[in-house]
Amino acid sequence: MVHFVGAGPGAADLITIRGKELIEKADVIIYAGSLVNPKLLDYAQKGCEIHDSSRLDLDEVINIILKAEQDNKTTVRLHTGDSSIYGATREQMDILDRKGIEYDTTPGVSSFCGAAAVLNMEYTLPGISQSVIITRIDGRTGVPERESVEALSSHGATMVFFLSAGQTKRLSDRLISAGVSKDTPCALVYRATWPDEQKYVCTLEQLPQVAKEHNIDRQALIIVGQAVAQSGYELSKLYAPSFTTGYRKGKDVYEK
Ligand code: SAH
């Protein structure tokens, strides 16, 4: 049996209880060493076989799993954040399906949630944006044309860019050329929830300079949108005194 587990954004206590318990029981752990906190491996039992997948290719990862299966062992495949976001899990699962190997998935706290938390930020502010676009700039991996930075920016929604910290100049230039104001608030969050975390709030125009000044070109998220300012929003309907919900009868505050 193989358990795909989301490790969370960094801090070792941000894994789920289920994820931690699976680590505790695992015979073999394959973890994404580039961004999974090695402290999580302290939860592993004595004698657990541990592999860092940042040094392995897909075939090598699969071979470790196949060997574990032959020996009737349980494998935990530990991915950064939540494995559904840029986790490259499907390609592993398809091979496991072909081999008739069972697996399941345990979610994790994605870094885009970790980054919002370290900024005490709400992505979906009423009157500002009610959507979050999770995306990346194209690089060695292509992005479909309809999901280009330009196309997605036309929505004016809060945008979270993964895998783009090495291209802040290109990202900022392209967004501004696409019509996004150069004064749009922006956040650069490096290694959110890790002990060496760094976070900066600036404008879209300043972003490349801020990244350069602090030598940030990887392991960071870029958040772009008015929501980053965390101001100018409308109060929620959910908690408005006048608003009736399925759980609470509202009173119209303007009524005498
Ligand atoms: N599955 C992961 C994302 C993997 S892609 C998740 O849900 O978070 C790797 C990219 O995620 C990095 O290049 C960076 O953009 C982002 N990332 C992962 N952990 C991060 C962290 N703690 N702080 C900031 N960005 C992070």
CSV table of C-alpha atoms and ligand atoms in Angstrom, one decimal:
chain,number,residue,atom,x,y,z
A,1,MET,CA,0.0,0.0,0.0
A,2,VAL,CA,1.2,3.5,-0.9
A,3,HIS,CA,0.0,6.6,1.0
A,4,PHE,CA,0.5,9.9,-0.8
A,5,VAL,CA,0.7,12.4,2.0
A,6,GLY,CA,0.8,16.2,1.9
A,7,ALA,CA,3.6,17.4,4.2
A,8,GLY,CA,2.2,20.9,4.6
A,9,PRO,CA,4.1,24.1,3.8
A,10,GLY,CA,7.1,23.7,6.0
A,11,ALA,CA,6.6,23.9,9.8
A,12,ALA,CA,6.7,20.3,11.0
A,13,ASP,CA,3.5,20.8,13.1
A,14,LEU,CA,1.5,21.8,10.0
A,15,ILE,CA,1.1,18.3,8.7
A,16,THR,CA,-2.3,16.7,9.4
A,17,ILE,CA,-2.7,14.2,12.3
A,18,ARG,CA,-3.5,11.5,9.7
A,19,GLY,CA,-0.3,12.4,7.8
A,20,LYS,CA,1.8,12.1,10.9
A,21,GLU,CA,0.3,8.8,11.9
A,22,LEU,CA,1.0,7.4,8.4
A,23,ILE,CA,4.6,8.5,8.7
A,24,GLU,CA,4.8,6.8,12.1
A,25,LYS,CA,3.6,3.5,10.6
A,26,ALA,CA,5.6,3.6,7.3
A,27,ASP,CA,8.2,1.1,6.4
A,28,VAL,CA,9.5,3.2,3.6
A,29,ILE,CA,9.3,7.0,3.1
A,30,ILE,CA,10.0,8.8,-0.1
A,31,TYR,CA,10.0,12.5,0.6
A,32,ALA,CA,10.5,15.6,-1.7
A,33,GLY,CA,13.7,16.8,0.0
A,34,SER,CA,13.7,20.1,-1.7
A,35,LEU,CA,10.7,21.5,0.3
A,36,VAL,CA,9.6,18.9,2.8
A,37,ASN,CA,10.9,19.7,6.3
A,38,PRO,CA,13.3,16.8,7.3
A,39,LYS,CA,12.0,17.2,10.9
A,40,LEU,CA,8.9,15.3,9.7
A,41,LEU,CA,11.2,12.3,9.4
A,42,ASP,CA,11.7,12.3,13.1
A,43,TYR,CA,8.1,10.9,13.3
A,44,ALA,CA,9.3,7.8,11.4
A,45,GLN,CA,9.8,4.5,13.2
A,46,LYS,CA,13.2,3.1,13.9
A,47,GLY,CA,14.5,1.2,10.8
A,48,CYS,CA,12.2,3.0,8.4
A,49,GLU,CA,13.9,3.3,5.0
A,50,ILE,CA,14.1,6.9,3.8
A,51,HIS,CA,14.7,8.3,0.4
A,52,ASP,CA,14.9,11.9,-0.8
A,53,SER,CA,13.1,12.1,-4.2
A,54,SER,CA,14.8,15.4,-5.1
A,55,ARG,CA,17.7,13.2,-6.2
A,56,LEU,CA,15.6,10.6,-8.0
A,57,ASP,CA,13.7,10.3,-11.3
A,58,LEU,CA,10.3,8.8,-11.8
A,59,ASP,CA,11.6,5.3,-12.6
A,60,GLU,CA,13.8,5.3,-9.5
A,61,VAL,CA,10.9,6.4,-7.3
A,62,ILE,CA,8.7,3.7,-8.7
A,63,ASN,CA,11.4,1.1,-8.3
A,64,ILE,CA,11.6,1.9,-4.6
A,65,ILE,CA,7.8,1.5,-4.3
A,66,LEU,CA,7.8,-1.8,-6.3
A,67,LYS,CA,10.5,-3.2,-4.1
A,68,ALA,CA,8.6,-2.2,-0.9
A,69,GLU,CA,5.5,-3.8,-2.3
A,70,GLN,CA,7.3,-7.1,-3.0
A,71,ASP,CA,8.4,-7.1,0.6
A,72,ASN,CA,4.8,-6.3,1.7
A,73,LYS,CA,5.9,-3.0,3.1
A,74,THR,CA,3.9,0.3,3.5
A,75,THR,CA,5.3,3.3,1.6
A,76,VAL,CA,4.6,7.0,2.4
A,77,ARG,CA,5.2,9.3,-0.5
A,78,LEU,CA,5.6,12.6,1.1
A,79,HIS,CA,4.9,15.7,-1.1
A,80,THR,CA,5.3,19.4,-0.3
A,81,GLY,CA,2.2,21.3,0.8
A,82,ASP,CA,-0.8,19.5,-0.8
A,83,SER,CA,0.0,17.0,-3.4
A,84,SER,CA,-2.7,18.1,-5.7
A,85,ILE,CA,-0.9,21.3,-6.6
A,86,TYR,CA,2.1,20.8,-8.9
A,87,GLY,CA,2.7,17.5,-7.1
A,88,ALA,CA,3.3,15.2,-10.1
A,89,THR,CA,1.3,12.5,-8.4
A,90,ARG,CA,-0.9,11.4,-11.4
A,91,GLU,CA,2.1,10.0,-13.3
A,92,GLN,CA,3.0,7.9,-10.3
A,93,MET,CA,-0.6,6.8,-9.7
A,94,ASP,CA,-1.1,5.7,-13.3
A,95,ILE,CA,2.0,3.4,-13.0
A,96,LEU,CA,0.7,2.1,-9.7
A,97,ASP,CA,-2.7,1.4,-11.3
A,98,ARG,CA,-1.0,-0.5,-14.1
A,99,LYS,CA,0.9,-2.6,-11.6
A,100,GLY,CA,-2.2,-3.2,-9.5
A,101,ILE,CA,-0.7,-1.4,-6.4
A,102,GLU,CA,-3.2,0.2,-4.0
A,103,TYR,CA,-2.8,3.8,-2.9
A,104,ASP,CA,-4.6,6.6,-1.2
A,105,THR,CA,-4.1,10.3,-0.6
A,106,THR,CA,-4.0,12.4,2.5
A,107,PRO,CA,-4.3,16.2,1.9
A,108,GLY,CA,-1.9,18.7,3.3
A,109,VAL,CA,-1.8,22.5,3.9
A,110,SER,CA,-0.7,24.0,0.6
A,111,SER,CA,1.9,26.7,0.7
A,112,PHE,CA,-0.7,29.2,-0.7
A,113,CYS,CA,-2.6,28.7,2.6
A,114,GLY,CA,0.7,28.9,4.5
A,115,ALA,CA,1.6,32.1,2.8
A,116,ALA,CA,-1.8,33.7,3.5
A,117,ALA,CA,-1.5,32.6,7.1
A,118,VAL,CA,1.9,34.3,7.6
A,119,LEU,CA,0.5,37.5,6.1
A,120,ASN,CA,-2.7,37.1,8.2
A,121,MET,CA,-4.4,37.5,4.8
A,122,GLU,CA,-7.9,36.7,3.5
A,123,TYR,CA,-7.7,36.1,-0.2
A,124,THR,CA,-11.5,36.5,-0.8
A,125,LEU,CA,-12.4,39.9,0.5
A,126,PRO,CA,-16.0,41.0,-0.3
A,127,GLY,CA,-16.0,43.8,-2.8
A,128,ILE,CA,-12.4,43.2,-3.8
A,129,SER,CA,-12.1,39.6,-5.1
A,130,GLN,CA,-14.1,36.4,-4.6
A,131,SER,CA,-11.7,34.2,-6.5
A,132,VAL,CA,-8.2,32.9,-6.1
A,133,ILE,CA,-6.3,32.0,-9.3
A,134,ILE,CA,-3.5,29.5,-8.6
A,135,THR,CA,-1.1,29.5,-11.4
A,136,ARG,CA,2.5,29.9,-12.5
A,137,ILE,CA,4.4,31.7,-15.2
A,138,ASP,CA,5.6,29.5,-18.1
A,139,GLY,CA,9.2,28.3,-17.9
A,140,ARG,CA,10.7,25.0,-18.8
A,141,THR,CA,7.2,23.6,-18.2
A,142,GLY,CA,4.7,25.3,-20.6
A,143,VAL,CA,1.4,26.8,-19.6
A,144,PRO,CA,-1.6,26.6,-22.0
A,145,GLU,CA,-2.1,29.8,-23.9
A,146,ARG,CA,-5.6,30.4,-22.5
A,147,GLU,CA,-4.0,30.3,-19.0
A,148,SER,CA,-1.2,32.8,-19.8
A,149,VAL,CA,-0.4,35.4,-17.2
A,150,GLU,CA,-2.1,38.0,-19.5
A,151,ALA,CA,-5.3,36.0,-20.0
A,152,LEU,CA,-5.7,35.2,-16.3
A,153,SER,CA,-4.9,38.7,-15.2
A,154,SER,CA,-7.9,40.0,-17.1
A,155,HIS,CA,-10.2,38.7,-14.3
A,156,GLY,CA,-8.8,41.0,-11.6
A,157,ALA,CA,-9.0,38.2,-9.1
A,158,THR,CA,-6.4,37.5,-6.5
A,159,MET,CA,-3.5,35.6,-8.2
A,160,VAL,CA,-1.1,33.3,-6.5
A,161,PHE,CA,2.0,32.4,-8.6
A,162,PHE,CA,3.8,29.2,-7.8
A,163,LEU,CA,7.2,28.3,-9.3
A,164,SER,CA,7.7,31.8,-10.6
A,165,ALA,CA,10.1,33.4,-8.1
A,166,GLY,CA,13.0,33.1,-10.5
A,167,GLN,CA,11.2,35.2,-13.1
A,168,THR,CA,9.8,38.2,-11.1
A,169,LYS,CA,10.9,40.7,-13.7
A,170,ARG,CA,9.3,38.9,-16.6
A,171,LEU,CA,6.2,38.3,-14.5
A,172,SER,CA,5.9,41.9,-13.4
A,173,ASP,CA,6.5,43.2,-16.9
A,174,ARG,CA,4.0,40.9,-18.5
A,175,LEU,CA,1.3,41.7,-16.0
A,176,ILE,CA,1.8,45.4,-16.4
A,177,SER,CA,1.8,45.2,-20.2
A,178,ALA,CA,-1.4,43.2,-19.9
A,179,GLY,CA,-3.0,46.2,-18.1
A,180,VAL,CA,-2.6,45.4,-14.5
A,181,SER,CA,-1.7,48.6,-12.6
A,182,LYS,CA,1.9,48.9,-11.6
A,183,ASP,CA,0.7,50.0,-8.2
A,184,THR,CA,-1.2,46.7,-7.6
A,185,PRO,CA,-0.2,45.3,-4.2
A,186,CYS,CA,1.9,42.3,-4.3
A,187,ALA,CA,3.4,39.9,-1.7
A,188,LEU,CA,6.5,37.8,-2.0
A,189,VAL,CA,6.6,35.0,0.6
A,190,TYR,CA,9.7,32.9,0.8
A,191,ARG,CA,9.6,29.6,2.7
A,192,ALA,CA,6.3,30.4,4.4
A,193,THR,CA,6.1,28.8,7.9
A,194,TRP,CA,9.8,27.7,7.9
A,195,PRO,CA,12.1,29.2,10.5
A,196,ASP,CA,13.9,31.2,7.8
A,197,GLU,CA,10.7,32.5,6.3
A,198,GLN,CA,10.7,36.0,4.7
A,199,LYS,CA,7.7,38.1,3.6
A,200,TYR,CA,7.5,41.4,1.8
A,201,VAL,CA,4.6,43.5,0.6
A,202,CYS,CA,5.3,45.9,-2.2
A,203,THR,CA,3.8,47.0,-5.6
A,204,LEU,CA,3.8,45.0,-8.8
A,205,GLU,CA,6.4,47.4,-10.2
A,206,GLN,CA,8.7,47.0,-7.1
A,207,LEU,CA,8.5,43.2,-7.1
A,208,PRO,CA,11.6,42.4,-9.2
A,209,GLN,CA,13.7,44.8,-7.1
A,210,VAL,CA,12.4,43.3,-3.8
A,211,ALA,CA,13.2,39.8,-5.0
A,212,LYS,CA,16.7,40.8,-6.1
A,213,GLU,CA,17.5,42.8,-2.9
A,214,HIS,CA,16.7,39.7,-0.8
A,215,ASN,CA,18.1,37.2,-3.2
A,216,ILE,CA,14.9,35.4,-3.6
A,217,ASP,CA,14.6,33.3,-6.8
A,218,ARG,CA,13.0,30.1,-5.6
A,219,GLN,CA,10.9,28.5,-2.9
A,220,ALA,CA,8.6,31.5,-2.8
A,221,LEU,CA,5.1,32.5,-3.7
A,222,ILE,CA,4.0,35.7,-5.4
A,223,ILE,CA,0.6,37.0,-4.6
A,224,VAL,CA,-0.8,39.8,-6.8
A,225,GLY,CA,-4.1,41.6,-6.3
A,226,GLN,CA,-5.9,44.4,-4.5
A,227,ALA,CA,-6.7,41.8,-1.8
A,228,VAL,CA,-3.0,41.9,-0.7
A,229,ALA,CA,-3.7,45.5,0.7
A,230,GLN,CA,-6.4,43.9,3.0
A,231,SER,CA,-8.3,47.2,3.0
A,232,GLY,CA,-11.2,48.8,1.2
A,233,TYR,CA,-13.4,45.7,1.4
A,234,GLU,CA,-17.0,45.3,2.3
A,235,LEU,CA,-18.1,43.6,5.5
A,236,SER,CA,-19.2,40.0,5.0
A,237,LYS,CA,-22.9,39.2,4.7
A,238,LEU,CA,-22.3,36.1,6.8
A,239,TYR,CA,-21.8,38.0,10.0
A,240,ALA,CA,-23.9,41.1,9.2
A,241,PRO,CA,-26.4,41.7,12.0
A,242,SER,CA,-29.2,42.2,9.4
A,243,PHE,CA,-28.4,39.0,7.5
A,244,THR,CA,-30.5,35.8,8.0
A,245,THR,CA,-28.6,32.5,7.5
A,246,GLY,CA,-29.6,28.9,8.0
A,247,TYR,CA,-28.2,29.2,11.5
A,248,ARG,CA,-29.1,32.6,12.7
A,249,LYS,CA,-32.1,35.0,12.3
A,250,GLY,CA,-30.9,38.5,11.3
A,251,LYS,CA,-32.3,41.7,12.6
A,252,ASP,CA,-32.4,44.7,10.3
A,253,VAL,CA,-30.2,47.2,12.2
A,254,TYR,CA,-31.8,50.2,10.4
A,255,GLU,CA,-35.3,49.3,11.7
A,256,LYS,CA,-36.5,51.1,14.9
B,1,SAH,N1,2.4,21.1,-3.6
B,1,SAH,C1,3.0,22.3,-3.2
B,1,SAH,C2,3.6,23.1,-4.3
B,1,SAH,C3,4.7,22.4,-5.0
B,1,SAH,S1,5.4,23.3,-6.3
B,1,SAH,C4,2.0,23.1,-2.4
B,1,SAH,O1,0.8,22.7,-2.2
B,1,SAH,O2,2.5,24.1,-1.8
B,1,SAH,C5,6.8,24.1,-5.5
B,1,SAH,C6,6.5,25.6,-5.4
B,1,SAH,O3,5.6,25.8,-4.3
B,1,SAH,C7,7.7,26.4,-5.0
B,1,SAH,O4,8.5,26.8,-6.1
B,1,SAH,C8,7.1,27.6,-4.4
B,1,SAH,O5,6.6,28.5,-5.4
B,1,SAH,C9,5.9,27.0,-3.7
B,1,SAH,N2,6.2,26.7,-2.3
B,1,SAH,C10,6.2,25.5,-1.7
B,1,SAH,N3,6.4,25.6,-0.3
B,1,SAH,C11,6.5,26.9,-0.1
B,1,SAH,C12,6.7,27.7,1.1
B,1,SAH,N4,6.7,27.2,2.3
B,1,SAH,N5,6.7,29.1,0.9
B,1,SAH,C13,6.6,29.7,-0.2
B,1,SAH,N6,6.4,29.0,-1.4
B,1,SAH,C14,6.4,27.6,-1.3
